[in-house]
Each structure stands twice: as C-alpha cells, then as structure tokens.
C-alpha cells in the first residue's frame, strides 16, 4: 500500500518566472500543462521527476497578476525537496549565481537543509538526504522527490491525529515542531498558536495530496470521513481524488497513483501539449488564447516588461505584423475579450490591458458617477496614463504603431472613443463594441481632425445604454473619421455577430461601408 505525499499544489502570479525557477533553476521536468479542473481559465502546471512519479510532483495554479495571499494558520508553509547529500555545496553556489534568496545550510531534525525562496516568495527547502528518484532527471544534483512539508496550525494534536489517517506515524519532535513519518517522507506540524490565519492568493501553497492505492481506497476514505467536510470523488484524468480540511483548516487531498501523466502523452513528450478538462471542447480555442503563454528554458521568448498597466500578450502560431490592443468592459480584465479578438483576427498578436480604476472591487477604466455620468477628471487622467503605456509598449515590444487596432468593449470602448476625440491622429484604427459618448464637453473638432482614423462601431439594438452611442457617432463623423456603424440584433452582451462584423471590416482593411 503506497503511503506518503502524492503532490503539493501552490499558486503563482507569474507563470514565466515560475517555469524558470522550477524547470530552469531546480531542474525539475514540466510533465503536464492543463486548464484547471475547477476553472478551465486557470493554467495548471505540474513539475516532477522524469515521469512525474507520485511523490515527486509540485504543481501550480497560475493566477497571472493575481492578488497575493498570506501564509498563516491552516496552510502549508514550506515545501521540502530531497537532493543528494553531497550536493548541498553545489546548490549554495547555484543559488548565489542565480541570485535566488538562500539561507543556510542548517541542521533540522538531524538533516542538512537549505532554505530558498521561489519568485512568489514560497519557501522551498532543499534537504540533503539519500532518497533515490523513481525516474531520475538528467541533472545529477536535481531534486529526487518530495521530502515533506511544514503545516502551520494552532491545533497540533488534532492536526497530527487527522493526518495519521493517511498512513503517517509519530516521529521525532524539535521545538514547536512534531514530525509525522510515512515510508517515504515527513510532515512537520508546527504549533503556531497565536499566529494570524492564512489568506488564499498567489504565493501560497494551496494544498497537499496524499497517495491512495486506487479508486476503491479513495471511496473508502470518503466513507470514513463522512462526518467531516469531505468532498465527492473527483476524476482529475491523471488520478482520482477527494478533498477534506483537517481540524486546523489545511486543505488535504487524497489521490490515486494511477493512471498517471503518461495517460495522454508518451513519456518522451510529457508536458509539451496543453490539455483541457473534459466538457470544454466548444471553448477550446478560446481557452488556449486566454491561458497565459510561457517558454521553457532554452526556448525563444518575448522579454517581459514591467509597464504601468497590467497586460497580457498572446502570440498566434502564424503571426502577421498586426496587433490588436484590447480594453475590457466593466468587471473584466486583460483576458476578457482575448478569445473574441482571436476569432476576429486569428493571425494578429493580442495585447490585453487591465484598467486601473476599480468600482466596488471590479476593474474599470475610469470611475462612474451613475449609469450615464462619469468622472471627467478620471477619464482625462487615465487617458494620459494609457497613452504613456501604449507608447512604452510599442517601444518595449517592437510593435508597429501603424498596424495597431484598438479594440474596446463597453467601458474600454468608451475610453478609446474619448481618446480619439482628445488626441486626434494618435489612433489609426479602432473597433468599438457597445460604445457611448462619455465626455460631457467634447472638443469641437476640425472637419479633417480625424482624417485617416478608421472606426467600426458595433451597437446593440436592445442595448440599455444605446442612447449614448449617437453622440459619439456624430463627434467622430464631424472630425472626419472613416466610420462604419453596424447595429446588431442584441443587447449589451457580445455575440457571434460582433465577430463576423469585425472579421469583415478587418478583411476589407477597415474600410467604411453603409450598413443598418
């Protein structure tokens, strides 16, 4: 009967930095990339030994640019990886060379330990202990398997007793830590009474999974835990599992060894293909666009830039030299219209941008006073900030400013419409989805002020905000923009008609056409 840790799962806010650390610096193998089983719009990466053997796997859900969490009570606070005992000196040198924060070596529970921090601040301990890998990696000093984890709790006795259900037995104690042992690894229970509770978010370890023999063992555990908050059994394609919280609130999983990561990829090509959970066939192409892209160590990559706005790129397999700059609607983010835009222009590079204003916790481009009135000072200041960002992005990423099309939905479209009026000649092409005039005192434009600007406005016949569209249309026409206005038989929501109209407009080079 297998015992011990199956895998540990964390949350990262920077996928490329995460890949560079775990696959690059540590030398683990990326053995699987999937959409999340609970939310297919989350990328889920699995690292491990050469086959992703149970007991070697560290996985991460990617919340790109997500809010940071807080390590505290009811969480896994540290993860420990076994490395060859004689390699500790090499790891100190490697960490210092790579400028990875490192502490130690030190002695803990009779073992030599180095403490590292990954790019999210997660503590990763390298423990010099002779635990051979099930499927060794090419690097002779690479981690061989999981040595253990540390859990913070203010109910140490209850937490320890609960974890013993999964095949652990009492081990040594050291200070505030009591150790539990399986046949392969260790769980350190730290009494952190009086510490603050953990908060979910990026930079935390979300849960630990223990090994189960088979699906029958998982079902038996579910029945044994029927008086707790245990979940039903889930099919995660690579294993069957359930979830439960121990008395100190740490999330635990119980997962089968089989079928493993080679069920849908041959061993020599593990981690090369993005897989999506069942039931996402209709959205498959959209999800592949929305999920963040990254490069493995040694692969060509686009350099990341830390600019004034949170943003996301999508690079198509066969790009042309055009770029769509995407501005979301109220409550959206930088990915909201990426799938839609990819259908509009399959060969365009997509640059999704997140507005900086917030309203009751949701993203916007500028503040709203009521449903039809907007903070004029905020509009002006955010337009200035966006102009600076766009100029930076063009320089930083080598974009062709003559091949940029600004695409905005609702609040984002409103910002583009205001930008075009306030700064003529800075925009060459725009697609405005459900836009309206938000400037209370729009500038009086000369008849040729917007000459050369091509605009497609897609309005909804039953859009509750439709009354704000004609003033914007009139302002753009008065300035000489080449304007096409199409009214679709729908409301404020986006639909297939928007994609088809935009495809046709882009195919014709953005030339205006009379429609109704």
Coordinates of C-alpha atoms in Angstrom, one line a residue, residues 54 173 191 342 391 425:
X54 CA 3.8 10.2 -7.3
X173 CA 9.9 16.4 17.8
X191 CA 2.4 24.7 16.6
X342 CA -8.6 35.9 -31.7
X391 CA 4.0 54.4 -26.3
X425 CA -4.0 61.4 -35.2

